XYZ file of C-alpha atoms in Angstrom:
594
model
C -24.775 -1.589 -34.769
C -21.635 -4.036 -33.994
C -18.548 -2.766 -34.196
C -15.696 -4.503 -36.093
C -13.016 -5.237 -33.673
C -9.399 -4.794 -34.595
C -7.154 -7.830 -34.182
C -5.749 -7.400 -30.585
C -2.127 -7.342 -29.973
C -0.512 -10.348 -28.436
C 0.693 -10.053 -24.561
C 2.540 -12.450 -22.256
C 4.413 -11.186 -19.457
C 2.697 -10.316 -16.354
C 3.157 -6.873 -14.250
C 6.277 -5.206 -12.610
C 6.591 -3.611 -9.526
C 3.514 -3.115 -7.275
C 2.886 -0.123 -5.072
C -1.078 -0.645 -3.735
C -3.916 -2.440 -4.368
C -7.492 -2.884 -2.788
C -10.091 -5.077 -2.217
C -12.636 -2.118 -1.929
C -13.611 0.899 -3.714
C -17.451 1.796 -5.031
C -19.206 -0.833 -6.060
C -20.462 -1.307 -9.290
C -23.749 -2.874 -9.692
C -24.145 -5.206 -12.472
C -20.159 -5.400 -13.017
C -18.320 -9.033 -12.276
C -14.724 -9.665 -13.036
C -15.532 -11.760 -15.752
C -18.825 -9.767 -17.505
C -20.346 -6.605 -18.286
C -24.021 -8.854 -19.227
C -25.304 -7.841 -15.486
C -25.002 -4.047 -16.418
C -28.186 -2.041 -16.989
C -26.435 1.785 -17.715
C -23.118 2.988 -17.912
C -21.097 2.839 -14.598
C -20.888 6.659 -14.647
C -24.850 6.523 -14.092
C -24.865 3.463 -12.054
C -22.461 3.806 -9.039
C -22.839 5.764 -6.089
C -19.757 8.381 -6.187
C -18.955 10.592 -3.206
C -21.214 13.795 -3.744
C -19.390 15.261 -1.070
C -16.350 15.896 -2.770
C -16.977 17.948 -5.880
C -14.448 17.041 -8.979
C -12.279 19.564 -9.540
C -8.861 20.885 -10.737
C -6.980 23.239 -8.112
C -4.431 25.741 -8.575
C -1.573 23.837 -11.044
C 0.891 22.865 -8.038
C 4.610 20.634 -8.145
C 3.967 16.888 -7.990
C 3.967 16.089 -4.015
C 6.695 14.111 -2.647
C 5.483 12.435 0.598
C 2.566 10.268 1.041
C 1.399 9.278 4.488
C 0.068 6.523 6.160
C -3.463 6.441 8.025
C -6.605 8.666 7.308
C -6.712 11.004 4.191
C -6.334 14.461 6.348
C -5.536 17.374 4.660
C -1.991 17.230 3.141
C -1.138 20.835 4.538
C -1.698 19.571 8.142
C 0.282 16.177 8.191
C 3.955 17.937 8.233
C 3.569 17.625 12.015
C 3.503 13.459 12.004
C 6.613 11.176 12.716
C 8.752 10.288 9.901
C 7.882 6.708 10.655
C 4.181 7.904 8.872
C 6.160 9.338 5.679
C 7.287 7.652 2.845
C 8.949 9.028 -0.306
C 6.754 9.278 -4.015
C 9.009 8.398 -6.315
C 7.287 9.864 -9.275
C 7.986 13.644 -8.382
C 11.364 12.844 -9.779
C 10.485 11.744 -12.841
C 8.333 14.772 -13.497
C 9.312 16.585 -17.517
C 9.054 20.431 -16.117
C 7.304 21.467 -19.112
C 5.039 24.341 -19.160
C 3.266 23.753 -22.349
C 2.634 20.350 -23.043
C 1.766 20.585 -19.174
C -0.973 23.074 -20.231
C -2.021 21.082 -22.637
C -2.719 18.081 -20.357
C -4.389 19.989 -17.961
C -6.560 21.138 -20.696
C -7.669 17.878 -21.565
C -8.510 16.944 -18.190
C -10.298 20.195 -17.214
C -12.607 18.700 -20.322
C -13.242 15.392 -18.548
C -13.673 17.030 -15.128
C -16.187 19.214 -16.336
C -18.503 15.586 -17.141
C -16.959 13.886 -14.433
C -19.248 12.627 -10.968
C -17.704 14.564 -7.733
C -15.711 12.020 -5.610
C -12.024 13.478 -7.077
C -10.486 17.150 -5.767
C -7.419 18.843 -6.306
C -6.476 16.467 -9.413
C -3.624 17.363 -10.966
C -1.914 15.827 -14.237
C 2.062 15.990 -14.408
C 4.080 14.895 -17.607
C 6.495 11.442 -16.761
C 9.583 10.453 -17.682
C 9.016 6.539 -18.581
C 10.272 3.462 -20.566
C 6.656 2.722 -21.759
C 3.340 4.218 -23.189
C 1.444 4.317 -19.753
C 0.107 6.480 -17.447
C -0.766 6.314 -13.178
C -2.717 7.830 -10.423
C -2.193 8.648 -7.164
C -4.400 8.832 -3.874
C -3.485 12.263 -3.456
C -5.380 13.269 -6.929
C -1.826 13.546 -9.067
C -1.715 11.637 -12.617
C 1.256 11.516 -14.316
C 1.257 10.681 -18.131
C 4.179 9.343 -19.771
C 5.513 11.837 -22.496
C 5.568 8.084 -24.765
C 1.655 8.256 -24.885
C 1.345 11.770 -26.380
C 3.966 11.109 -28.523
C 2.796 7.749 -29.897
C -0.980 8.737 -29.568
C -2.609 8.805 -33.113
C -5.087 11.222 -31.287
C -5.801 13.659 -28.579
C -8.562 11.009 -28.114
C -6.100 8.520 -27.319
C -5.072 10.859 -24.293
C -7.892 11.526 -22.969
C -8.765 7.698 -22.314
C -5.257 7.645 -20.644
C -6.633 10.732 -18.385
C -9.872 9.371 -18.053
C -8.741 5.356 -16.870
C -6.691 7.204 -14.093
C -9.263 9.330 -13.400
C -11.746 6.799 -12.867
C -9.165 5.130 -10.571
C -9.898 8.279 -7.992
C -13.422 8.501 -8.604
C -14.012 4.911 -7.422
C -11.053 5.038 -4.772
C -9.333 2.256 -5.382
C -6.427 3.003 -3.340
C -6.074 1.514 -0.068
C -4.164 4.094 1.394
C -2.506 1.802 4.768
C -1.690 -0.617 2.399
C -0.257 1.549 -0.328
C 1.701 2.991 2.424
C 3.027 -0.382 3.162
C 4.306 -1.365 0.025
C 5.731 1.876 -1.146
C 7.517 1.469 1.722
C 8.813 -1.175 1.220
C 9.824 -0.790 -2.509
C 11.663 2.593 -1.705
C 13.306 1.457 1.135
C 15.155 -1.585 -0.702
C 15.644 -0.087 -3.863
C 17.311 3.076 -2.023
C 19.385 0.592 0.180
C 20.981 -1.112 -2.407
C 22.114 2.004 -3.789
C 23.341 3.577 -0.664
C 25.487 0.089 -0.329
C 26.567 0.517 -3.536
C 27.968 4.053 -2.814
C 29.523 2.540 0.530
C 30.710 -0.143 -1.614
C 32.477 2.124 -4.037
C 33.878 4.783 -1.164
C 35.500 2.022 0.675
C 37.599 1.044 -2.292
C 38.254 4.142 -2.510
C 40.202 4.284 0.874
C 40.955 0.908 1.333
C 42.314 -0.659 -1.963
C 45.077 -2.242 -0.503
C 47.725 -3.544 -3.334
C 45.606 -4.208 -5.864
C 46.858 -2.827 -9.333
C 45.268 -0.062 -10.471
C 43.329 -1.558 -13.368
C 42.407 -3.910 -11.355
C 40.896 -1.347 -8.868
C 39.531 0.546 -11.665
C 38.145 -2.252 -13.082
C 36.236 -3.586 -9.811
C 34.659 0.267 -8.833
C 33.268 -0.055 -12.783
C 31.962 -3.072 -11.729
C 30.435 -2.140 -8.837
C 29.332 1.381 -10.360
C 27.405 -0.933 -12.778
C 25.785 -3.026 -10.158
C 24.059 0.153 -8.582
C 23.461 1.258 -12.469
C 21.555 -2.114 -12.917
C 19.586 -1.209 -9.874
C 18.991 2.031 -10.643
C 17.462 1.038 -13.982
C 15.795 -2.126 -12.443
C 13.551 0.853 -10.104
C 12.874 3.246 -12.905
C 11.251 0.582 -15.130
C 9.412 -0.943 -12.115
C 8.080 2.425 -11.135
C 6.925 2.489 -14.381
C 4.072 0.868 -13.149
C 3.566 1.894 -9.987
C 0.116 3.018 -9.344
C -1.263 1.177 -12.082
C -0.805 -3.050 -10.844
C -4.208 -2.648 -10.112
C -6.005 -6.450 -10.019
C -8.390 -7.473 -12.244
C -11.674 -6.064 -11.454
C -10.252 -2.490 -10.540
C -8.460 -1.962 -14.292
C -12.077 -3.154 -15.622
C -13.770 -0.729 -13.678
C -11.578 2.325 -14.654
C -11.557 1.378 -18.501
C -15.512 1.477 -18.011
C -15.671 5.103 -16.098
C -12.893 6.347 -18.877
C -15.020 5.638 -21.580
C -17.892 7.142 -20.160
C -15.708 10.254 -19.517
C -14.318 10.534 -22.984
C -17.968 9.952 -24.280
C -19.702 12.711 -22.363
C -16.500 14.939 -23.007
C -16.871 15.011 -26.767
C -14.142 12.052 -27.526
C -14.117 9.374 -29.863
C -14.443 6.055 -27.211
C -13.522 3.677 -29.906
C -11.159 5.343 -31.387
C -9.826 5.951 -27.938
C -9.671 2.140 -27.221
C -6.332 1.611 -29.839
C -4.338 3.092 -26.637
C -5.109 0.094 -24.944
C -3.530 -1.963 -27.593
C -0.391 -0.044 -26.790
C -0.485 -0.821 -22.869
C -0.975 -4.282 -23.796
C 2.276 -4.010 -26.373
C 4.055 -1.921 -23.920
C 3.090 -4.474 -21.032
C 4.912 -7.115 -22.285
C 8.251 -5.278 -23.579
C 8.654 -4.325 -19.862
C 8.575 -7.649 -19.020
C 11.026 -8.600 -21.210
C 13.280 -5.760 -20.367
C 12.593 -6.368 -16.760
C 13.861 -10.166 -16.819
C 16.760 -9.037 -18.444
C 18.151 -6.358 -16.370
C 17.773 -8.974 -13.397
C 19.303 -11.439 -14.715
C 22.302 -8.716 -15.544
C 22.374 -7.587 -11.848
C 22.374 -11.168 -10.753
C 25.709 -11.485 -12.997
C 27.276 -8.246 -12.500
C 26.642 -8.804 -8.277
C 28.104 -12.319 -8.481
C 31.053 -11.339 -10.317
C 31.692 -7.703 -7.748
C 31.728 -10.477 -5.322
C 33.873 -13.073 -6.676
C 36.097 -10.485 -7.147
C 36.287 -9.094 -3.685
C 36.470 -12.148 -1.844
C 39.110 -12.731 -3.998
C 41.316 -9.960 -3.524
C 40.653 -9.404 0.330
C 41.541 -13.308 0.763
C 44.862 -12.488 -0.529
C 45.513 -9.494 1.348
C 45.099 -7.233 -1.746
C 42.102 -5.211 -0.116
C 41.132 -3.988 3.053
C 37.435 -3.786 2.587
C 35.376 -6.409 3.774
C 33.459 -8.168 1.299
C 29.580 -7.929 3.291
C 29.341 -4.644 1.122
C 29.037 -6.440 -1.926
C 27.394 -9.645 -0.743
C 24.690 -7.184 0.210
C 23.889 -5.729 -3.095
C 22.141 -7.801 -4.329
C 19.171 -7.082 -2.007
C 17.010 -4.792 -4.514
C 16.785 -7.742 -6.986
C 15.576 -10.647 -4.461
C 13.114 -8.212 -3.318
C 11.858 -7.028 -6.850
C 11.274 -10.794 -7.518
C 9.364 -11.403 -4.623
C 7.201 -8.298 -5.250
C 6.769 -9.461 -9.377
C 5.597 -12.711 -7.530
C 2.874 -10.940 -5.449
C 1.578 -8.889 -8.261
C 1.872 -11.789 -11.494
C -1.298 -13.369 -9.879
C -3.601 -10.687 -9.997
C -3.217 -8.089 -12.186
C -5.512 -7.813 -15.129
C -5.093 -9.129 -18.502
C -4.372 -6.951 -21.032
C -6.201 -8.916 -23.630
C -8.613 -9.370 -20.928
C -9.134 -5.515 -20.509
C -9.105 -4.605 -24.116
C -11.779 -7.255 -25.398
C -13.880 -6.184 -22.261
C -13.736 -2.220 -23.199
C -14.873 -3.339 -27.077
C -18.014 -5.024 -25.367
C -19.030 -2.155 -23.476
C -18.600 -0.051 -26.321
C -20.941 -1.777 -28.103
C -23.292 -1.822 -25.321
C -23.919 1.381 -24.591
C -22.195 3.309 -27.332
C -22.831 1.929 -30.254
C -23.384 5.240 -31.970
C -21.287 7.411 -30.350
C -18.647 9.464 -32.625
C -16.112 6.873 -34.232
C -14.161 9.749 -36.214
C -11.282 10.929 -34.156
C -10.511 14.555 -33.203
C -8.531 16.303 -35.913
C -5.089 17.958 -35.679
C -2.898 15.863 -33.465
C -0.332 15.977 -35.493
C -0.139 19.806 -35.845
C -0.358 19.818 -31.693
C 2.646 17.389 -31.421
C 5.009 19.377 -33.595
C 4.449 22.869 -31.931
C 4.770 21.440 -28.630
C 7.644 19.842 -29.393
C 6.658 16.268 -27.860
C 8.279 14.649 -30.592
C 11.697 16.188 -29.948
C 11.348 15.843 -26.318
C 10.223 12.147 -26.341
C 13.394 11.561 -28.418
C 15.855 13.236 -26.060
C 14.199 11.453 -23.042
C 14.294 8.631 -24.881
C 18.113 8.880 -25.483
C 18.360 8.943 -22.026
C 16.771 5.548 -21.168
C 18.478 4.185 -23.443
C 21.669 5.356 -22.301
C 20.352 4.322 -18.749
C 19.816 0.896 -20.092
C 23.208 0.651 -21.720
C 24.856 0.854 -18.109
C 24.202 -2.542 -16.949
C 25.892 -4.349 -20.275
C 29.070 -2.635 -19.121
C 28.527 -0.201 -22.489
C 29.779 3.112 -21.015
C 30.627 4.609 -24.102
C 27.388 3.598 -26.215
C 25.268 5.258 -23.194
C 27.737 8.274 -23.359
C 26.903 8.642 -27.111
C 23.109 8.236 -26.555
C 22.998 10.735 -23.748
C 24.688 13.481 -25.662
C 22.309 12.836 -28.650
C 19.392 13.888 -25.722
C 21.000 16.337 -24.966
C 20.595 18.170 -28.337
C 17.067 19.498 -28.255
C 18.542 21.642 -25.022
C 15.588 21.349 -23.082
C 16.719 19.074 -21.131
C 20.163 20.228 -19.812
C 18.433 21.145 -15.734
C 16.147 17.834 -15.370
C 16.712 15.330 -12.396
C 17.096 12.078 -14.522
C 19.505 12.844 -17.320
C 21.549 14.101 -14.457
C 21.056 11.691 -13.154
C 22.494 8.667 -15.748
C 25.255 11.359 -16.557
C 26.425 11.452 -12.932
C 26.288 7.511 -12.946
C 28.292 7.188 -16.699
C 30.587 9.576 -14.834
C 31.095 7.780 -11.803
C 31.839 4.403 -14.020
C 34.290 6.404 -16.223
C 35.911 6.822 -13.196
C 35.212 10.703 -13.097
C 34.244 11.665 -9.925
C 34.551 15.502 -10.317
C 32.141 15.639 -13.447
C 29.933 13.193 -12.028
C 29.193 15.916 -9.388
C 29.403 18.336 -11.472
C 26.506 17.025 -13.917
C 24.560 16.824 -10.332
C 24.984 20.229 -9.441
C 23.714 21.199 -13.026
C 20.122 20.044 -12.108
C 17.999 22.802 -11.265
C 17.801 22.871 -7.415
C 13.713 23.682 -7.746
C 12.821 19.952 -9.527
C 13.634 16.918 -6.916
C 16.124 14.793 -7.713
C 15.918 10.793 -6.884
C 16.479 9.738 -3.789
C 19.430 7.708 -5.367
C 20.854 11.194 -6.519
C 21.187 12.711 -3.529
C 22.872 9.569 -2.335
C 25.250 10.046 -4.756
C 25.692 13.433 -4.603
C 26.745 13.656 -0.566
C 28.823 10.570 -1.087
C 30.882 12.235 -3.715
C 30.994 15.687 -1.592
C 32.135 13.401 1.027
C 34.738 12.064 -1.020
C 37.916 13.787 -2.587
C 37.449 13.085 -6.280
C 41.204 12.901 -8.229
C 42.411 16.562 -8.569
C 40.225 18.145 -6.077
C 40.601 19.039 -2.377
C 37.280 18.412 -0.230
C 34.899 21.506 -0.337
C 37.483 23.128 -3.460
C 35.342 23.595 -6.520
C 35.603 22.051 -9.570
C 37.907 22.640 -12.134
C 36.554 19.896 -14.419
C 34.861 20.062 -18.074
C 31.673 21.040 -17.980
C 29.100 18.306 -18.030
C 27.515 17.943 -21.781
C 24.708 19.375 -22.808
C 23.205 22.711 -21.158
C 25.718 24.084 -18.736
C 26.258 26.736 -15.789
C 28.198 29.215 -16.853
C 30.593 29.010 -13.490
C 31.908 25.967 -11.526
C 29.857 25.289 -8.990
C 31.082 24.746 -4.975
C 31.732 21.252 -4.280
C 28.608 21.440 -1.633
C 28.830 20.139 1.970
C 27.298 16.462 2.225
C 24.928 17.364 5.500
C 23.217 20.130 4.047
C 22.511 18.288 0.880
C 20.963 15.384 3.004
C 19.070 17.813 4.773
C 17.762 19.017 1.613
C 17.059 15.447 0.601
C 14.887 15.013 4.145
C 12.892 17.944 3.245
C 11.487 16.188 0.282
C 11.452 12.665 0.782
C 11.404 12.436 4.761
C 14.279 11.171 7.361
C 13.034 7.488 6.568
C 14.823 7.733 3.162
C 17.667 9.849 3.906
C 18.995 8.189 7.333
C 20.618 5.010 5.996
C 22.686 7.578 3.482
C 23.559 10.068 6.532
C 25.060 7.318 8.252
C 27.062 6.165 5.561
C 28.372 10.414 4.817
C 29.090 11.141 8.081
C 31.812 7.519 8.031
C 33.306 8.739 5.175
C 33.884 12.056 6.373
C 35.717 10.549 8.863
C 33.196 11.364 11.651
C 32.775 7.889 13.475
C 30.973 9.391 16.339
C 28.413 11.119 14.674
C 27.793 8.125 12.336
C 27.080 6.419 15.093
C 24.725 8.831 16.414
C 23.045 8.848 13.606
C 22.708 4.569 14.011
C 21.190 5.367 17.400
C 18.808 8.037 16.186
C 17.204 5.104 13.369
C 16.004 3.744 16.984
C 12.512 5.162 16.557
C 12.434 4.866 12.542
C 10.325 1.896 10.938
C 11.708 -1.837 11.470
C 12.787 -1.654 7.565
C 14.344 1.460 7.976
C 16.020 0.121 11.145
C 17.587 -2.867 9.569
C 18.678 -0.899 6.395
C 20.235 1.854 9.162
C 21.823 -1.833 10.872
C 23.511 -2.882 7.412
C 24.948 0.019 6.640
C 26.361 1.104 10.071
C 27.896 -2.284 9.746
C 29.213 -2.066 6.540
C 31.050 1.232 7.379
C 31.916 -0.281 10.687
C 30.205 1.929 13.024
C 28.429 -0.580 14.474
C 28.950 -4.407 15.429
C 27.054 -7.333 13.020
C 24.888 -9.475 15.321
C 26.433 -12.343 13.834
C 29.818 -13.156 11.364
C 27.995 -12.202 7.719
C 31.173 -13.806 5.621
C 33.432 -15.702 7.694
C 37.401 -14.352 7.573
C 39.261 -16.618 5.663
C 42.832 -18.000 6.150
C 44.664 -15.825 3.827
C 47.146 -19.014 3.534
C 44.432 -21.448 2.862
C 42.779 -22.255 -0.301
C 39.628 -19.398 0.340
C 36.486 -21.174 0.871
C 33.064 -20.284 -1.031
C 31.708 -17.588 1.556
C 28.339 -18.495 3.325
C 26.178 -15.148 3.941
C 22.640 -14.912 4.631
C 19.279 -14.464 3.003
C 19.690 -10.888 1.913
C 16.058 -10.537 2.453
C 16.312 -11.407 6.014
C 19.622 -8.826 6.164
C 16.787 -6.462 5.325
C 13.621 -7.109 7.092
C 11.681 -9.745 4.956
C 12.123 -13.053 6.364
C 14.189 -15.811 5.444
């Protein structure tokens, strides 16, 4: 029997940000990239999975936070490595801390690990904040499934071919772990950096506006509050694929093994496949959305630089304009990286036409009715609702880099209104960064310090967060506590202690490693005033990776802790018509090349 294939979803746009790819894995007999003709049985019966390592679900455990580079020892033993072998996972951030509809996923893929060849342990499945209907695996066995796929999924059948793709990913170990390592590194690293310029950006107007008018100062920190917004949105939609620009042959491979999963669980594998018509619509929205916020940052950065050059040329400011020539950086780089990844990742017309051949290859018969009840599932686990607030939130997020302050205001207070979102990391997060552009400082730490201190925050947010207790936000003496309105949304009862910058870093280092925090530390201990020990802290980025090194080299510069190797802008004649500054590749500034 032939199936009758639905009309498949147009796609153009090619994939986002990259984190790892291979060139190995198991091998799949019969399987090429461009046909499934060669295959005598399902891949689940075909390849040769690692019967060492029985499949299996440990105890539910947080999302981890550090990955490491070389051999995949035992997580519990690497703590003792240098930092140079950490490097942050973004995702933990990210995580929705919800208890039921994270029982509920784990339920689903306790079903397809109970079918499921060994070669996968300790898997764990963690609900994600995201822009798109997607989900991605780790090497360390964690999946995280965007809370858009269970709320857009017409079936729990849907799901479980999300579970069972990223599944499949582990089972045939597609990750290369060194070179994962590599570009995760990478990623973090630069999109961290430009925020932590951005916050050194912001500070040093702070100190050092000189005689500019106070609208116009106001108006330049919104400015520049917006650049590190536009970056800040330009990561979270590029992490939204992280994990997943997988090339060609890989994606086939784990579409294959998640069919077979579903099929043996009990699931519906056509009815499964309309997911993938979603990827492939959600694919190319975030490559729309992704062009445009670059091509915002590219405006917003040029104009935060026209702007300073301008006013420190005529002796209105006394910050040097290398900050903002510098900000830029997480842009260039997320170019280069879209570059790298546009050539090889799969199709998603590609993937979906091959996943309706195999299902009529080898299960032509299998169940085509879906599982029953969805609906009823979605509305007492409230996904709906919290889909909605979450999705306020983006929005909002995505509001920052048009300059609309007030729209994203409005849109995070309508998230706000389920209330079950009042202690989570990323709404925070974008309230602490609408804040900051409004000019309030105070609340902007406040809405910080109303994130509950057991879920991570980004890396970004505890930049933020020791810059500000750094700082002396209008009305408040450093270390006072805050006598500001409460934040929207779920609040403490009781203001809470501005915080001491150090110790927040130091919590930041537990989670994400020195390599992430160390540029930021550098940049704290300046503002407090503490020259000496910001320069310390230059020295001690000595034995840190090169990247790290040159991101520690920047900013110790740009707080003037440290000397440039060369003149970055050239000081103009303040009585001569200013000339159009000359600074360097940004990407050399920061470690990749010319």
């Amino acid at each position: 029997m032939t199936r009758i294939r639905r009309p498949l979803l147009a796609l153009s746009g090619s994939a986002l940000l990259l984190t790892g790819c291979v060139t190995g894995g198991i091998p799949v007999p019969g399987l090429s990239d461009d046909s499934i003709a060669g295959m005598k049985a399902p891949l689940i019966a075909s390849a040769q999975f690692d019967a060492t390592l029985p499949s299996s679900a440990g105890d539910p455990r947080p999302p981890r936070t550090l990955y490491f580079s070389g051999a995949a020892d035992d997580v519990g033993t690497n703590y003792w490595r240098q930092e140079r072998d950490k490097v942050p996972i973004p995702e933990a951030s990210r995580v929705i801390p919800d208890a039921k509809i994270q029982a509920y996923l784990r339920g689903i893929l306790l079903r397809l690990l109970a079918v499921a060849p060994p070669g996968a342990p300790d898997v764990q499945v963690h609900l994600l904040a995201s822009s798109g209907y997607q989900a991605m695996a780790r090497p360390d066995g964690d999946i995280y499934v965007s809370i858009n796929v269970l709320a857009q999924a017409g079936s729990e059948d849907e799901v479980a071919m999300m579970l069972g793709h990223e599944l499949g990913h582990l089972l045939l170990r597609h990750h290369d772990k060194d070179k994962l390592f590599k570009e995760q590194r990478d990623a973090t690293t630069m999109a961290a950096g430009a925020f932590v310029l951005g916050t050194v950006l912001k500070s040093q107007m702070d100190a050092g506006g000189g005689n500019l008018a106070g609208n116009q100062k106001a108006g330049l920190q919104q400015d520049a509050n917006t650049v590190m917004a536009t970056k800040f949105a330009l990561d979270f939609i590029g992490k939204d694929v992280v994990g997943a620009a997988w090339n060609r042959q890989q994606e086939n491979e784990a579409d294959l093994l998640g069919i077979d999963l579903i099929s043996r669980a009990g699931y519906a594998p056509l009815v499964a496949q309309y997911g993938l018509e979603k990827i492939v619509a959600g694919e190319k929205a975030r490559g729309t959305m992704t062009e445009r916020l670059q091509k915002l940052s590219d405006e917003r950065t040029k104009r935060v630089e026209a702007e300073m050059q301008a006013a420190w040329s005529s002796g209105n400011m006394t910050v040097t304009p290398v900050v903002g020539a510098m900000l830029d950086a997480g842009t260039d780089v997320g170019r280069e990286i879209v570059d790298a990844v546009s050539g090889r990742y799969a199709s998603g017309e590609e993937r979906l036409q091959r996943s309706w051949d195999y299902n009529d290859k080898f299960y032509a018969d299998a169940p085509g009715a879906p599982h029953e009840g969805y609906e009823e599932i979605k509305t007492s686990l409230g996904i709906k609702d919290m889909n909605n607030a979450y999705a306020g939130v983006i929005e909002a997020l995505f509001a920052l880099p048009e300059n609309r302050y007030d729209d994203a205001e409005a849109r995070l207070k309508a998230g706000y209104g389920i209330d079950r979102i009042g202690d989570h990391p990323l709404p925070r997060m974008v309230e602490a960064l609408i804040h900051q552009g409004l000019g309030r400082d105070a609340a902007a730490l406040q809405a910080l310090q109303q994130i509950d201190p057991d879920l991570p925050m980004p890396i970004e947010g505890y930049t933020m967060k020791a810059t500000l207790e750094a700082s002396k936000p209008a009305g408040m003496n450093r270390w006072q506590a805050i006598t500001a309105a409460p934040s929207k949304g779920k609040a403490k009862s009781k203001p809470q202690p501005a915080g001491n910058p150090l110790v927040t870093l130091e919590t930041a280092q537990a989670i994400y490693g020195l390599e992430a925090v160390q540029p930021t530390r550098i940049a704290v201990l300046a503002r407090m005033g503490d020259k000496a020990q910001a320069r310390a802290a230059y020295d001690a980025c000595q034995n840190l990776s090169e990247i790290t090194r040159k991101q520690c080299s920047t900013t110790a510069v740009a707080v003037q802790v440290a000397e440039a190797e060369q003149p970055v802008i050239p000081l103009p004649d303040v009585n001569a018509t200013p000339a159009e500054p000359k600074s360097p590749s940004l990407r050399s500034l920061l470690g990749f090349g010319g």
